[in-house]
Coordinates of C-alpha atoms and ligand atoms in Angstrom, one line a residue:
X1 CA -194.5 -110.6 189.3
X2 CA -194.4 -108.6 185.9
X3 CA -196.5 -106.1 183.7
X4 CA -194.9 -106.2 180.5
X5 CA -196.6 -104.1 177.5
X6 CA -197.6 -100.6 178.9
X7 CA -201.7 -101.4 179.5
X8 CA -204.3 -100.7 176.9
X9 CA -206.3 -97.9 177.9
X10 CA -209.8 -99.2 179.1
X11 CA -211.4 -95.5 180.4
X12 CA -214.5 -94.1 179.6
X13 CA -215.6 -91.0 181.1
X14 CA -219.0 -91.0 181.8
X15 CA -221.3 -87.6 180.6
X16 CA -223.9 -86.5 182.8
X17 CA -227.7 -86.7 181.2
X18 CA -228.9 -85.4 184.1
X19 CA -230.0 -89.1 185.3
X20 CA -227.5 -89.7 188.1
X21 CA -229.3 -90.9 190.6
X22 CA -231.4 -93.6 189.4
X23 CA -231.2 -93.0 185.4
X24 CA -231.4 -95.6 183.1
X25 CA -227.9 -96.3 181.9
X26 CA -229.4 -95.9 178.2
X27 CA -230.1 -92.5 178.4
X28 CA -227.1 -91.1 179.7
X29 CA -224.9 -89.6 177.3
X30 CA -221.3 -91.1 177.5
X31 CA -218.0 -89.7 176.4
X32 CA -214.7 -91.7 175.5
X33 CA -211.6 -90.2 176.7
X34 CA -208.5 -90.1 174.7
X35 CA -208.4 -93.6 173.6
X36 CA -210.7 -93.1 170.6
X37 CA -208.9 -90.3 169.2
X38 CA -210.4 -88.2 166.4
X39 CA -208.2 -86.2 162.9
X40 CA -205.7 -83.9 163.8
X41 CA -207.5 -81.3 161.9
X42 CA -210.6 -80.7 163.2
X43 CA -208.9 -81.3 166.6
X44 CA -206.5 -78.5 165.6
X45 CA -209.5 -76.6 165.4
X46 CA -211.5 -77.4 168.4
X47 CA -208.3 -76.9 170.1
X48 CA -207.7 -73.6 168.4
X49 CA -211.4 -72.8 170.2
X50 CA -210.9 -74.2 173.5
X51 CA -207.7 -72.1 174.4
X52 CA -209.8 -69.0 173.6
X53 CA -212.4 -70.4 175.9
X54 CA -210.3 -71.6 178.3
X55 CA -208.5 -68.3 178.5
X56 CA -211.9 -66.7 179.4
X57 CA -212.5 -68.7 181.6
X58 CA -209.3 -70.5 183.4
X59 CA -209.6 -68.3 186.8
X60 CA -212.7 -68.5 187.2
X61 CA -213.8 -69.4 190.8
X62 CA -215.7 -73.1 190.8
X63 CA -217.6 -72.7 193.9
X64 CA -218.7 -69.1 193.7
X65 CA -222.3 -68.0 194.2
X66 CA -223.1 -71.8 195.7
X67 CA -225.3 -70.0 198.4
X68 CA -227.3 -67.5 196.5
X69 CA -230.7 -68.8 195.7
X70 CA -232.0 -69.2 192.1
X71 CA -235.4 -68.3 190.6
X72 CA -237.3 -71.2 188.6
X73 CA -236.7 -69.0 185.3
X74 CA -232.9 -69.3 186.3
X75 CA -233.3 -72.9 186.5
X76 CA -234.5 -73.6 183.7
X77 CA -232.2 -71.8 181.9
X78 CA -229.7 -73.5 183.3
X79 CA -231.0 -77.2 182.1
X80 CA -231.5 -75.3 178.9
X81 CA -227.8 -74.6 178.9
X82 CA -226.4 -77.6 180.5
X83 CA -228.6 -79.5 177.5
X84 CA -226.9 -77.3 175.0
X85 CA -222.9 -78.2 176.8
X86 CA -224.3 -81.6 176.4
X87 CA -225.1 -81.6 172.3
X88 CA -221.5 -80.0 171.7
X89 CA -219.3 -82.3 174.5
X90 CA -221.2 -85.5 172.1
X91 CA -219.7 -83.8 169.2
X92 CA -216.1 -83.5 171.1
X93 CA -216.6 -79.7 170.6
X94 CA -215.0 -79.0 174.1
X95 CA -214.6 -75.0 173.8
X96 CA -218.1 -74.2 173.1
X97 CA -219.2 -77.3 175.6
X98 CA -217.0 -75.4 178.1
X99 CA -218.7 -72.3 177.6
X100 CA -222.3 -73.7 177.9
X101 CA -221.6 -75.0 180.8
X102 CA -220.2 -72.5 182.4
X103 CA -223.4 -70.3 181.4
X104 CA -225.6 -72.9 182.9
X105 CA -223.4 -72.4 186.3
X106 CA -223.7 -68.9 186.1
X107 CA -227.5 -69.4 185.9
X108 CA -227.7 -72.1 188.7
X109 CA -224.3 -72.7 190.8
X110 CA -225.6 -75.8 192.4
X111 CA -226.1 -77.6 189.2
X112 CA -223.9 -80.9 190.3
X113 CA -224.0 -82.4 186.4
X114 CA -223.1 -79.3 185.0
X115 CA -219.9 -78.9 187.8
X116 CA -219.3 -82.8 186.3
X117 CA -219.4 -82.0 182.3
X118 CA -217.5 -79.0 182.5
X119 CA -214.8 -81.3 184.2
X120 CA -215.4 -84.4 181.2
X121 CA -215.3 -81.2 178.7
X122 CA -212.1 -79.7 180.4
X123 CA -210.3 -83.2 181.3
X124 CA -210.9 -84.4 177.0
X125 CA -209.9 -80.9 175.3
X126 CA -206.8 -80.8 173.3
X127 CA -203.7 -78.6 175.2
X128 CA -201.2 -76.2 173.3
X129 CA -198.9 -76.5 176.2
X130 CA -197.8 -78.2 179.5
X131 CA -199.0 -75.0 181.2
X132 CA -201.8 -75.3 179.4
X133 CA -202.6 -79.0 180.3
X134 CA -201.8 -78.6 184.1
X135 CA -204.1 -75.7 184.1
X136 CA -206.8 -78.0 182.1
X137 CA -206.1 -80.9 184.7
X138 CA -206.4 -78.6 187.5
X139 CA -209.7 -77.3 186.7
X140 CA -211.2 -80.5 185.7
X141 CA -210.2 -81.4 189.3
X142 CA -211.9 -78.9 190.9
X143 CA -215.1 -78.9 188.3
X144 CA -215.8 -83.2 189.5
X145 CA -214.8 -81.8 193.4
X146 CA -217.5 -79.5 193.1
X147 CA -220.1 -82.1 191.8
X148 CA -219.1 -84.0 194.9
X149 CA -219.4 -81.3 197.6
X150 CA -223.0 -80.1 196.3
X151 CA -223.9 -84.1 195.9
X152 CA -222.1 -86.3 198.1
X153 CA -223.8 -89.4 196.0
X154 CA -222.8 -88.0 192.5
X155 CA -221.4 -91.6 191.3
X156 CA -220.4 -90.5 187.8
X157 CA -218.6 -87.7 189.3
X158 CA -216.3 -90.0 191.7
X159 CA -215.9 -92.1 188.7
X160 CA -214.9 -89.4 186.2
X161 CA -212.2 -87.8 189.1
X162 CA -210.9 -91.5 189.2
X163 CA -210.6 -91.8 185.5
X164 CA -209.0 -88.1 185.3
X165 CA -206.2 -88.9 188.3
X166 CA -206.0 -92.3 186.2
X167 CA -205.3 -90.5 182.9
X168 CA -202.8 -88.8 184.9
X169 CA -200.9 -91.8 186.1
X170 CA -202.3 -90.5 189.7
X171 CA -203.2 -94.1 191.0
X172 CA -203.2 -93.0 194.8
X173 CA -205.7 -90.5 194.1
X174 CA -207.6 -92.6 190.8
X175 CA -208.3 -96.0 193.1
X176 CA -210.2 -94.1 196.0
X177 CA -212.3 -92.0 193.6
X178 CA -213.4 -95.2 191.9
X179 CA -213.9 -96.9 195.4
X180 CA -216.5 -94.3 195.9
X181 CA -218.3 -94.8 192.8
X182 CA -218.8 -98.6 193.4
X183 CA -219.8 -97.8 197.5
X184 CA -222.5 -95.6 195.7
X185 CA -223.5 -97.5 192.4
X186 CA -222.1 -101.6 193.3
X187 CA -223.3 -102.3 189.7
X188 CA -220.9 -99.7 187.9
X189 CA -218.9 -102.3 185.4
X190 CA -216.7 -99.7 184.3
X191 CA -215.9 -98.1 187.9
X192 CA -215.2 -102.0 188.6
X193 CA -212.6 -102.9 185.6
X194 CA -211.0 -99.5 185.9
X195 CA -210.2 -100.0 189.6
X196 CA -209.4 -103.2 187.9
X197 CA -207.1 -101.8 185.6
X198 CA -205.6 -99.3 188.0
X199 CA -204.7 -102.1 190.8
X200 CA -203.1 -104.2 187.7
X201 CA -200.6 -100.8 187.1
X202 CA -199.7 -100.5 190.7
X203 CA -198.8 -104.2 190.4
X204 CA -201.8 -105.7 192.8
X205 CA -202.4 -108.6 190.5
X206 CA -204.9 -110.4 192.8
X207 CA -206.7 -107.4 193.0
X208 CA -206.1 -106.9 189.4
X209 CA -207.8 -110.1 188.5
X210 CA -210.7 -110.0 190.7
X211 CA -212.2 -107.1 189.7
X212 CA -211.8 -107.9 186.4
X213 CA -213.4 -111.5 186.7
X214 CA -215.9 -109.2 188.2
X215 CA -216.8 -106.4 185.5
X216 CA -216.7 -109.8 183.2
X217 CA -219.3 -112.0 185.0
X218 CA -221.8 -108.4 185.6
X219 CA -221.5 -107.8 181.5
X220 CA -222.2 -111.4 180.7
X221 CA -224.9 -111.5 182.7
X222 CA -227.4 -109.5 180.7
X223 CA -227.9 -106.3 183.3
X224 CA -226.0 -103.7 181.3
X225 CA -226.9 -101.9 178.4
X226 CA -224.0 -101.1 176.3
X227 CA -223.0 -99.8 173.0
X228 CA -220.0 -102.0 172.4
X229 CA -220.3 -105.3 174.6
X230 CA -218.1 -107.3 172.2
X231 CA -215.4 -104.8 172.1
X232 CA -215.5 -104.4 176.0
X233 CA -215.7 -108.0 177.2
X234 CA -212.4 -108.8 174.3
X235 CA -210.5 -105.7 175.9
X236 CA -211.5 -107.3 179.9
X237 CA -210.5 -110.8 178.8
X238 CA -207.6 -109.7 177.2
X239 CA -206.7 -107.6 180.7
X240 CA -207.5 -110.6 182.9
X241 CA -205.0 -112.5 180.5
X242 CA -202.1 -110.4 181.2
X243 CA -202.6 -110.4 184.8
X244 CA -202.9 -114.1 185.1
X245 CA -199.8 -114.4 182.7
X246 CA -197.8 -112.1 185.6
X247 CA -199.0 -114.5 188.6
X248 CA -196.7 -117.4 189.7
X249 CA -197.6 -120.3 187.7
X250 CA -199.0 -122.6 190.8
X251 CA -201.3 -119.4 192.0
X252 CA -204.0 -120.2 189.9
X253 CA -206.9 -122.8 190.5
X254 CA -206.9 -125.7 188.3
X255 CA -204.8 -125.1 185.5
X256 CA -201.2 -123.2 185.8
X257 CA -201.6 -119.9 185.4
X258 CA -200.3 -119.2 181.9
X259 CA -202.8 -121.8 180.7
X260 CA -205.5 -119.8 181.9
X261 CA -204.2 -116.7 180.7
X262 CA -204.2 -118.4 176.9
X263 CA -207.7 -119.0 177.5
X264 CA -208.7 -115.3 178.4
X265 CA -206.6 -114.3 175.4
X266 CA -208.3 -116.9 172.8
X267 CA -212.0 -115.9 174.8
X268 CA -210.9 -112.2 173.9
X269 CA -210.7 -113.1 170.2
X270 CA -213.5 -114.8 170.0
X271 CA -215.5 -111.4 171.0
X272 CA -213.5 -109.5 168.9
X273 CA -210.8 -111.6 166.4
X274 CA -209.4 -108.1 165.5
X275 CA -207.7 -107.4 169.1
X276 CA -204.6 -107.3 167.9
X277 CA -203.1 -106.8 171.4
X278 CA -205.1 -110.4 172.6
X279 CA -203.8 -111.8 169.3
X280 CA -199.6 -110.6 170.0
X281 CA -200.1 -111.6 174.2
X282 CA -200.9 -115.1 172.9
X283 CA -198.5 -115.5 170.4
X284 CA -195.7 -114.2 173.3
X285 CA -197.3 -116.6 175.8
X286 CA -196.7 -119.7 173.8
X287 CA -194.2 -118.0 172.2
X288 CA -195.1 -119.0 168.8
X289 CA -192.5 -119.3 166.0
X290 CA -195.2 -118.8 163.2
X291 CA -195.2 -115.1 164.3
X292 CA -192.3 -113.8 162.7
X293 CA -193.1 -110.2 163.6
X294 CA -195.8 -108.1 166.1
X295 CA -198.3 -106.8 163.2
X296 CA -198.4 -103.5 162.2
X297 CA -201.9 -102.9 163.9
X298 CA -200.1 -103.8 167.2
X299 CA -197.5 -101.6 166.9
X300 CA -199.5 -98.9 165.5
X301 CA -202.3 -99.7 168.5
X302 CA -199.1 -99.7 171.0
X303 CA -197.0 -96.5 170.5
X304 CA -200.3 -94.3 169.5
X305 CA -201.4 -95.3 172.9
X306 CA -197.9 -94.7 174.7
X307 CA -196.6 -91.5 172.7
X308 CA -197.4 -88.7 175.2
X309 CA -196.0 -90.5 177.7
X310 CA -193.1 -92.4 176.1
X311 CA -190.4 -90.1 176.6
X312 CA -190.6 -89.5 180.4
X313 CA -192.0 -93.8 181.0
X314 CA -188.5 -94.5 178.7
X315 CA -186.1 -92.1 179.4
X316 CA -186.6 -91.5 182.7
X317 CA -188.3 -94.2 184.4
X318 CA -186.4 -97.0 182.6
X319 CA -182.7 -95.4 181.5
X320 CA -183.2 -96.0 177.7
X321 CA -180.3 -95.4 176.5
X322 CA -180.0 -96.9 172.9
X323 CA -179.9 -93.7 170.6
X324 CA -177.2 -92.3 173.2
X325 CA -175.6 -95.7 172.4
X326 CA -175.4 -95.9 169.0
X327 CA -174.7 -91.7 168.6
X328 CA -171.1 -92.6 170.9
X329 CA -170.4 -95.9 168.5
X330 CA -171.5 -94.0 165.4
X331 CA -169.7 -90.8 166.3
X332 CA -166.5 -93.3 167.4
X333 CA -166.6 -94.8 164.1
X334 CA -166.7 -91.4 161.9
X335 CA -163.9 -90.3 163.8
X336 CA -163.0 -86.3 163.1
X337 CA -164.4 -86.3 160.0
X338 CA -165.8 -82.6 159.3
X339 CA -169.9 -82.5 159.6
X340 CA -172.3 -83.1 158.5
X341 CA -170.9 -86.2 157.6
X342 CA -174.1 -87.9 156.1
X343 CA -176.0 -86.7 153.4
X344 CA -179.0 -88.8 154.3
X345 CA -179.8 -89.9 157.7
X346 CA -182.8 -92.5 157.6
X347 CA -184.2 -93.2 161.1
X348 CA -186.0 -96.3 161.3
X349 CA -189.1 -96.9 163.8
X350 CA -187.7 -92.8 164.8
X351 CA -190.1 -93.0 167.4
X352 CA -190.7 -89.3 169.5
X353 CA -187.5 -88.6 167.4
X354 CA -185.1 -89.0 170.6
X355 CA -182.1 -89.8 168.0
X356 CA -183.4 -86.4 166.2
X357 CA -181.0 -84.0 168.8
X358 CA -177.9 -86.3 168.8
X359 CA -177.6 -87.2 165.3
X360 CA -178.8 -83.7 163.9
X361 CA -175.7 -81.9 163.4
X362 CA -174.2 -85.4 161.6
X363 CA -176.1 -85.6 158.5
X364 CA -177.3 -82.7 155.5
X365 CA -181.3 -84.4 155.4
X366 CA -183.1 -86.5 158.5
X367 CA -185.7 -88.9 157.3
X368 CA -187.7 -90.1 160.2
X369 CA -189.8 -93.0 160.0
X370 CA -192.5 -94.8 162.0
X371 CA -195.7 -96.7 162.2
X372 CA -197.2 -94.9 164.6
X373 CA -198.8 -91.6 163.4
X374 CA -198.7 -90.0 167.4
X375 CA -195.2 -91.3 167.7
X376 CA -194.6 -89.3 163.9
X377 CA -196.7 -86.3 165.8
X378 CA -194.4 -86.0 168.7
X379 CA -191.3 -86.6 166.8
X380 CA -192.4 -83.1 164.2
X381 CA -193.3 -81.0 167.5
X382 CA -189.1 -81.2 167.9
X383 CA -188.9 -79.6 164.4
X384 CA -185.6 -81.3 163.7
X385 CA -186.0 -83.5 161.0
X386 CA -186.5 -82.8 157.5
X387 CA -189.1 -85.0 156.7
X388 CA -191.0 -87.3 158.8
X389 CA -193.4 -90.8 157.4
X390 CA -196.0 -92.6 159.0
X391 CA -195.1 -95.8 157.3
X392 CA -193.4 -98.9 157.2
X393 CA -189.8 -98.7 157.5
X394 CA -189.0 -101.6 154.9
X395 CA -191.3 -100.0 152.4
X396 CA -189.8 -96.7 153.4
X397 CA -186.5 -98.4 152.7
X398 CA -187.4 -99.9 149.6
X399 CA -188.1 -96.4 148.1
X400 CA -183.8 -94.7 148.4
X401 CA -182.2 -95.8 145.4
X402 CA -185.6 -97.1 143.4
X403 CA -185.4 -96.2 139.8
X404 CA -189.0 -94.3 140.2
X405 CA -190.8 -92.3 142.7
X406 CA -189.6 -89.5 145.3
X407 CA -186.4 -91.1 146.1
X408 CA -185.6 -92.2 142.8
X409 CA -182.1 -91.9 142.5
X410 CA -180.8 -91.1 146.2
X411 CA -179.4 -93.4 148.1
X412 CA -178.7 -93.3 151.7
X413 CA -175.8 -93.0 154.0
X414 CA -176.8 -94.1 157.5
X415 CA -179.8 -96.1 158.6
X416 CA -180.4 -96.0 162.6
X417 CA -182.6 -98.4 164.7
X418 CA -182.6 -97.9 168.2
X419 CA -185.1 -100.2 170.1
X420 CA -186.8 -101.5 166.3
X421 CA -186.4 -105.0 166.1
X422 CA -187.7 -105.8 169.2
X423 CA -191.3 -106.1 167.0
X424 CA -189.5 -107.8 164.6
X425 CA -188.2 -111.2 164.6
X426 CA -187.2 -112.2 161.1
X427 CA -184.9 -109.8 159.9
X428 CA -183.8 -110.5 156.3
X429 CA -186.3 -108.0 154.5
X430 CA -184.6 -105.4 156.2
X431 CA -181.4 -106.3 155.6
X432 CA -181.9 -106.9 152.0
X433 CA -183.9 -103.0 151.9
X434 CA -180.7 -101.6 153.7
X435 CA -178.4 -103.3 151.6
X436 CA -180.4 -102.0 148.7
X437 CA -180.8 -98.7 149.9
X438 CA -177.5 -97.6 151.2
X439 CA -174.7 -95.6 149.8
X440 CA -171.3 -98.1 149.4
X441 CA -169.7 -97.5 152.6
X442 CA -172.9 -96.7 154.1
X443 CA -173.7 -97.5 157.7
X444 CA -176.4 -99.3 159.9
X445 CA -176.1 -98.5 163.2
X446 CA -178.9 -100.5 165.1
X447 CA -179.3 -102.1 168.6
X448 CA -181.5 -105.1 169.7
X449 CA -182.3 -107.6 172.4
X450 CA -180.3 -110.5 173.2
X451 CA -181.1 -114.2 173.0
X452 CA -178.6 -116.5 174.7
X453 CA -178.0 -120.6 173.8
X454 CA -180.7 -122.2 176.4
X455 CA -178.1 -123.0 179.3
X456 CA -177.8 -119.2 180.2
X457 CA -181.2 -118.1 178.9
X458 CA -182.5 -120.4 181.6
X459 CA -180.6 -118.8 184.2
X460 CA -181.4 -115.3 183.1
X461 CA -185.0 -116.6 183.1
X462 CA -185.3 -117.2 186.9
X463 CA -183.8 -113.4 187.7
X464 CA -186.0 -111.8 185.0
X465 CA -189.3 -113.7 184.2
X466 CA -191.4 -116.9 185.9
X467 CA -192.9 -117.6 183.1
X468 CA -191.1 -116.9 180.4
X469 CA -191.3 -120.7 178.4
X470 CA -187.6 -122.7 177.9
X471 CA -185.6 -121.3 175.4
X472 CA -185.2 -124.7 173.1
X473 CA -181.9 -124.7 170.9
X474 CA -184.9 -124.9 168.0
X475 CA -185.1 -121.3 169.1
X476 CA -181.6 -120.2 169.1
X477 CA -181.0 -121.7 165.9
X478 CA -183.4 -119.8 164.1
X479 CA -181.8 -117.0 165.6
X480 CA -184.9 -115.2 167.4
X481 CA -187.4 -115.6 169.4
X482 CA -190.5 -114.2 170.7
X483 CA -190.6 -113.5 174.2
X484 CA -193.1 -113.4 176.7
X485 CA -192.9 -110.1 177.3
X486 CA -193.8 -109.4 173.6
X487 CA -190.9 -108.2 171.9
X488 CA -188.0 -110.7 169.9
X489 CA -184.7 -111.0 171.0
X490 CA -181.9 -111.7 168.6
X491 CA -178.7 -114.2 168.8
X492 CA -175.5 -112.7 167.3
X493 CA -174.7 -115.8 165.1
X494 CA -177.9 -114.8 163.6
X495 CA -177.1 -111.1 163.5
X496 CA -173.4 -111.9 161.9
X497 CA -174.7 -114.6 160.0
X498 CA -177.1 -112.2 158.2
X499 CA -174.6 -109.2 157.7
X500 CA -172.4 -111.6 155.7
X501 CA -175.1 -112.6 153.4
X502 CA -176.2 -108.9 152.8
X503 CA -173.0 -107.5 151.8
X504 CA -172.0 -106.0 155.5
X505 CA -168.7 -105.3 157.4
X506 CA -169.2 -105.9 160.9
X507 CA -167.2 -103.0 163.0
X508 CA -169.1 -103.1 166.6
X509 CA -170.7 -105.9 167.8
X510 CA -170.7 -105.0 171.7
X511 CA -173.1 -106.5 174.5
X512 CA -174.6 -103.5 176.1
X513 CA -177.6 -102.6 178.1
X514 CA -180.0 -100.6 176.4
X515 CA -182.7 -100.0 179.4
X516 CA -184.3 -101.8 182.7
X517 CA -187.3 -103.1 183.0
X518 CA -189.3 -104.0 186.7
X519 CA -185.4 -103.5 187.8
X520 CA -183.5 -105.6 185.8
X521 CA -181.1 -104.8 183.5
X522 CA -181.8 -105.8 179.7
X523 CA -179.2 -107.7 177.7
X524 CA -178.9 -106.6 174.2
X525 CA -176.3 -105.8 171.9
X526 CA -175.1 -102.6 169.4
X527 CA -174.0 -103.0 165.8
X528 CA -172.5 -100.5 163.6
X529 CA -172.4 -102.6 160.3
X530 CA -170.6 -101.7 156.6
X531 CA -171.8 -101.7 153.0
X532 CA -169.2 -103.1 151.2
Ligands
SAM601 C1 -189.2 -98.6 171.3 S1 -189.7 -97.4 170.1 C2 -188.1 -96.7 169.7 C3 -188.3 -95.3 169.1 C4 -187.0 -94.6 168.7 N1 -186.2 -95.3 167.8 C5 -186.2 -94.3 170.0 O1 -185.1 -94.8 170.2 O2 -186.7 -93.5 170.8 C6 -189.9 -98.5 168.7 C7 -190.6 -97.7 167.5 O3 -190.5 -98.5 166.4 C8 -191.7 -98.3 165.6 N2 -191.8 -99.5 164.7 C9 -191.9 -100.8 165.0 N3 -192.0 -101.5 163.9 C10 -191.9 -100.7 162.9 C11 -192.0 -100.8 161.4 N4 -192.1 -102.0 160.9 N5 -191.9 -99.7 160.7 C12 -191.8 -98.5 161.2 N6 -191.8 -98.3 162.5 C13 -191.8 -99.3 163.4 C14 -192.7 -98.2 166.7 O4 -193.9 -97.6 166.2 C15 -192.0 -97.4 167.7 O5 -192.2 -96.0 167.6

């Protein structure tokens, strides 16, 4: 059993209208949590709002006043109120949602959709700190517990407690919440794929594919109303896909497993022939050849999703340990030299800028670059490198040593990739930019995953993967391959093969294990390579 890319985030929240108990799903108003994502700027500023707010407001005692009884002018105030939260929580102005809700409560304690909005308000605003997001997690808690205790049948209130403890990577505490939901509401699609997806992380794939089949069948049936059916059933299909592509081959009824996975992959493009992640889980599952790197919509897709949690899902649930790697090899190679050594560091695919601490002190200027622009945003909260690019690394590359433009002129002395390649599979544009842009002398330092000749690749396969497909010798000569798992491994007669051609002195070439994954150690290998 395996879950191999970190999951694509399928939560809504869903905003009370005050409709709970037998609205029409149309008329509710309905939030998306994190995964849409909105410009830093005006989020700057919302946030900027919502700590003042929040600051007001952050001991404030949910339950308080529940038994005092309200006059009719009260109440209505309060709807007026709770109307008013609503306008600013649909324009994802959380601080001034926060406060109109909280008005509303003053007016009328019991109001159970106000207790739930204050929650979606609380659980989608922007924290300055990790005090400040416990404190923001906390209170959404207790804002959706309250919804509950004044309405034991407040669906969207389970629902939006599961998605919050979900959020949170709080599985034991998300799947009951959710369970509640669908006891109340058995028709609540999203309660059904989220419970979906959150049985798929804990590794319940029968579970996992049930409910998703599920949520499927109840959206192509007609009976919900939704704003993006398309974009819901490709995400669902793709979801089923990767849990089928986990099960043992034989579990599935009459096709193997894998082939019905590649069928919920190609059904998820043909609702939506931009899902990049359907489009890289099919090309890994049949491990096309054609696809000589994951697309830069992928990656971008990917790492926006997993940067708030990369560090800890990495570091410390997986022992990555590639930029501590290449910093003893690299440091090894420079020998006592006096530092800074480098004059200009350029880290490709930098990531949350994990090399940032280690290699600091080596080099005068540290370029960081990366696809991903919340990968970028992570990497500049360190406040370590000297200038950071949401980019392309080869076109990043291309710019050191060009005879126009910002660069023109410099040249570098150390390019870095820890954990890169694994999204790409041809490498020779990159080694032609390094060779290009590099200093003589100049070093690149990278690591990557290894691809044995077939014999041993097969026996690796039955530790590490069911259904990874056969590595042919097709595959190992071309010197890379895709893997099911989604990222490329690399043979080292390809690896040497291409330093020679691009001008490089090979100094390290040394097996190592970069990280673990579902508790097996990764085989890759470290280069520190020359410009002659
Ligand atoms: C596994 S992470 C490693 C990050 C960092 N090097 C580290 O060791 O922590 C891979 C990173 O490479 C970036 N990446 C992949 N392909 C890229 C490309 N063509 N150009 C720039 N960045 C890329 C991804 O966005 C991601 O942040």
């Amino acid at each position: 059993m395996r879950i191999s890319a970190p999951q694509k985030c399928l939560l809504k929240r869903r905003c009370q209208h005050g409709c709970h108990v037998e609205g029409n799903r149309e008329s509710r108003t309905r939030s998306r949590g994190r995964c849409s994502g909105w410009s830093r700027q005006s989020e700057l500023v919302r946030g900027f709002i919502f700590l003042c707010v929040t600051l007001l407001y952050m001991d404030a005692k949910p339950a308080q006043g529940l038994d005092i009884p309200v006059t009719a002018g009260k109440l209505k105030r309060a709807e007026e109120l709770f109307l008013k939260g609503n306008a600013y929580l649909q324009d994802q102005d959380f601080g001034n949602a926060v406060l109109s809700y909280r008005e509303a409560l003053d007016a009328d304690p019991k109001h159970a959709d106000a207790w739930t909005n204050l929650g979606n308000a609380m659980s989608q605003a922007i924290p300055y700190s990790e005090n400040q997001k416990k404190g923001l997690f906390n209170e959404a808690v207790k804002a959706y517990s309250t919804a509950v205790q004044l309405d034991s049948q407040h669906c969207e209130a389970y629902f939006n407690l599961g998605v919050l403890y979900h959020t949170h990577n709080r599985l034991d505490m998300s799947i009951p919440n959710y369970e509640k939901a669908i006891a109340i509401d058995p028709n609540h699609y999203d309660a059904i794929s989220n419970l979906g997806s959150a049985k798929h992380k804990k590794g319940d794939l029968d579970g996992a594919v049930d409910l998703y089949q599920k949520s499927i069948e109840m959206i192509e049936s007609g009976g919900t109303i939704m704003s993006d059916k398309a974009g819901t059933l490709s995400m669902l299909h793709y979801l089923l896909g990767q849990a089928l592509s986990s099960l043992p081959p034989n579990r599935c009824l009459g096709s193997p497993c894998p082939e019905r996975a590649a069928q919920q992959f190609r059904t998820s493009l043909r609702h939506n022939p931009n899902n990049e992640e359907a489009k890289h889980a099919l090309s890994a599952l049949i491990s096309d050849p054609e696809t000589t790197s994951a697309s830069a919509a992928y990656v971008k897709s990917l790492f926006d999703e997993y940067a708030e949690s990369f560090d800890k899902a990495l570091v410390a649930d997986l022992n990555y340990r590639a930029p501590q790697l290449l910093h003893e090899k690299v440091s090894e190679f420079v020998g006592s030299k006096p530092l800074p050594v480098f004059g200009v560091l350029f880290d490709a695919g930098c990531g949350t800028g994990l090399c940032g601490p280690l290699f600091r002190n080596m080099t005068r200027t540290l370029v960081g670059v990366d696809l991903s622009g919340e990968m970028i945003r992570k990497a500049t909260e360190r406040g370590l490198y000297d200038e950071l690019v949401e980019g392309d690394l080869v076109e990043s590359l291309n710019q050191y040593g060009a005879s126009e433009g910002k660069h023109k002129g410099t040249y570098i002395d150390i390019v870095l990739a820890a954990d890169v390649f694994v999204y790409i599979g041809a490498l020779e544009q990159i080694f032609s930019a390094c060779a290009a842009s590099l200093n003589k002398g100049g070093i690149f330092a990278f690591t990557v995953e290894r691809l044995e000749a077939p014999d041993a690749e097969a026996e690796r396969a039955q530790v590490v993967n069911i259904n990874e497909a056969p590595v042919s010798q097709e595959d190992y000569d071309r010197g890379w391959k895709l893997r099911f798992t989604g990222r490329f491994a690399h043979t080292r007669p390809y690896i040497a093969a291409l330093a020679e051609e691009h001008g490089f002195r090979v100094h390290v070439h040394q097996d190592i294990v970069p990280r673990r994954d579902n508790g097996v150690d990764i085989q890759g290998h470290l280069l520190i390579l020359e410009k002659n």
